[in-house]
Amino acid sequence: MASEYTPPNPYLSHIPERDIKLPSGKTLTLVNPAYMTRQVYDMAKKEFGTLGHITSLRPVNPGNAPDLWEARALESFYKAGKK
């Protein structure tokens, strides 16, 4: 359900039915796995102090960009896979 905590994802705005209004007045919004995973990590950080996030060498969301260490590790995986 769309809420202040789970607003509509701007990276899914190209999907025509990303948001659906129910007869009850509630609005449902589509959530992709990366967005949900980020929410789980945020909750774990607040609740338990656990840190984690998803990243990529080509993230759709700039907030998922790797730090230098992560970028080097991801590049090594990429290079290893090309052998």
mmCIF file of C-alpha atoms in Angstrom:
data_model
loop_
_atom_site.group_PDB
_atom_site.id
_atom_site.type_symbol
_atom_site.label_atom_id
_atom_site.label_comp_id
_atom_site.label_asym_id
_atom_site.label_seq_id
_atom_site.Cartn_x
_atom_site.Cartn_y
_atom_site.Cartn_z
ATOM 1 C CA MET A 1 0.000 0.000 0.000
ATOM 2 C CA ALA A 2 1.314 3.450 -0.834
ATOM 3 C CA SER A 3 2.231 5.436 2.268
ATOM 4 C CA GLU A 4 4.701 7.969 3.577
ATOM 5 C CA TYR A 5 7.108 5.056 4.205
ATOM 6 C CA THR A 6 6.413 3.428 0.821
ATOM 7 C CA PRO A 7 5.751 6.209 -1.666
ATOM 8 C CA PRO A 8 5.371 5.382 -5.358
ATOM 9 C CA ASN A 9 8.767 4.434 -6.790
ATOM 10 C CA PRO A 10 9.884 7.024 -9.366
ATOM 11 C CA TYR A 11 11.977 4.352 -11.112
ATOM 12 C CA LEU A 12 8.757 2.475 -11.958
ATOM 13 C CA SER A 13 6.907 5.543 -13.276
ATOM 14 C CA HIS A 14 7.035 4.141 -16.826
ATOM 15 C CA ILE A 15 4.654 1.314 -15.815
ATOM 16 C CA PRO A 16 1.078 2.429 -16.610
ATOM 17 C CA GLU A 17 -0.569 0.707 -13.627
ATOM 18 C CA ARG A 18 2.166 1.283 -11.056
ATOM 19 C CA ASP A 19 -0.458 2.846 -8.747
ATOM 20 C CA ILE A 20 -3.992 1.511 -8.395
ATOM 21 C CA LYS A 21 -6.726 3.144 -6.340
ATOM 22 C CA LEU A 22 -9.098 0.691 -4.646
ATOM 23 C CA PRO A 23 -12.818 1.364 -4.139
ATOM 24 C CA SER A 24 -12.016 1.712 -0.410
ATOM 25 C CA GLY A 25 -9.825 4.720 -1.233
ATOM 26 C CA LYS A 26 -6.549 2.940 -0.484
ATOM 27 C CA THR A 27 -3.823 3.206 -3.106
ATOM 28 C CA LEU A 28 -1.622 0.251 -3.963
ATOM 29 C CA THR A 29 1.769 0.895 -5.502
ATOM 30 C CA LEU A 30 4.062 -1.520 -7.297
ATOM 31 C CA VAL A 31 7.283 -2.286 -5.417
ATOM 32 C CA ASN A 32 10.248 -3.914 -7.112
ATOM 33 C CA PRO A 33 12.605 -6.296 -5.240
ATOM 34 C CA ALA A 34 15.443 -3.778 -4.979
ATOM 35 C CA TYR A 35 13.172 -1.147 -3.429
ATOM 36 C CA MET A 36 11.775 -3.650 -0.932
ATOM 37 C CA THR A 37 15.263 -4.927 -0.073
ATOM 38 C CA ARG A 38 16.397 -1.374 0.634
ATOM 39 C CA GLN A 39 13.416 -0.943 2.996
ATOM 40 C CA VAL A 40 14.319 -4.175 4.810
ATOM 41 C CA TYR A 41 17.913 -2.978 5.236
ATOM 42 C CA ASP A 42 16.645 0.370 6.567
ATOM 43 C CA MET A 43 14.451 -1.406 9.127
ATOM 44 C CA ALA A 44 17.309 -3.737 10.158
ATOM 45 C CA LYS A 45 19.630 -0.768 10.625
ATOM 46 C CA LYS A 46 17.118 1.026 12.874
ATOM 47 C CA GLU A 47 16.144 -2.090 14.819
ATOM 48 C CA PHE A 48 19.444 -3.981 15.116
ATOM 49 C CA GLY A 49 22.189 -1.687 13.803
ATOM 50 C CA THR A 50 22.770 -4.071 10.893
ATOM 51 C CA LEU A 51 24.221 -2.436 7.798
ATOM 52 C CA GLY A 52 23.695 -3.594 4.241
ATOM 53 C CA HIS A 53 22.618 -2.427 0.837
ATOM 54 C CA ILE A 54 22.387 -3.546 -2.758
ATOM 55 C CA THR A 55 24.642 -2.125 -5.408
ATOM 56 C CA SER A 56 25.624 -2.457 -9.036
ATOM 57 C CA LEU A 57 28.164 -1.097 -11.468
ATOM 58 C CA ARG A 58 25.156 0.195 -13.432
ATOM 59 C CA PRO A 59 22.508 1.057 -10.825
ATOM 60 C CA VAL A 60 19.131 2.349 -11.964
ATOM 61 C CA ASN A 61 18.881 4.348 -8.736
ATOM 62 C CA PRO A 62 21.990 6.513 -8.174
ATOM 63 C CA GLY A 63 21.552 5.887 -4.443
ATOM 64 C CA ASN A 64 22.612 2.279 -5.089
ATOM 65 C CA ALA A 65 25.989 3.270 -6.574
ATOM 66 C CA PRO A 66 28.920 1.281 -5.169
ATOM 67 C CA ASP A 67 31.625 2.800 -3.027
ATOM 68 C CA LEU A 68 35.224 2.343 -4.204
ATOM 69 C CA TRP A 69 35.712 -1.008 -2.444
ATOM 70 C CA GLU A 70 32.406 -2.368 -3.786
ATOM 71 C CA ALA A 71 33.155 -1.138 -7.309
ATOM 72 C CA ARG A 72 36.525 -2.929 -7.294
ATOM 73 C CA ALA A 73 34.910 -6.134 -6.031
ATOM 74 C CA LEU A 74 32.128 -5.959 -8.633
ATOM 75 C CA GLU A 75 34.641 -5.295 -11.410
ATOM 76 C CA SER A 76 36.643 -8.351 -10.320
ATOM 77 C CA PHE A 77 33.481 -10.504 -10.530
ATOM 78 C CA TYR A 78 32.761 -9.097 -13.972
ATOM 79 C CA LYS A 79 36.312 -9.784 -15.197
ATOM 80 C CA ALA A 80 36.296 -13.311 -13.713
ATOM 81 C CA GLY A 81 33.054 -14.074 -15.543
ATOM 82 C CA LYS A 82 34.532 -13.053 -18.899
ATOM 83 C CA LYS A 83 37.326 -15.683 -18.686
#
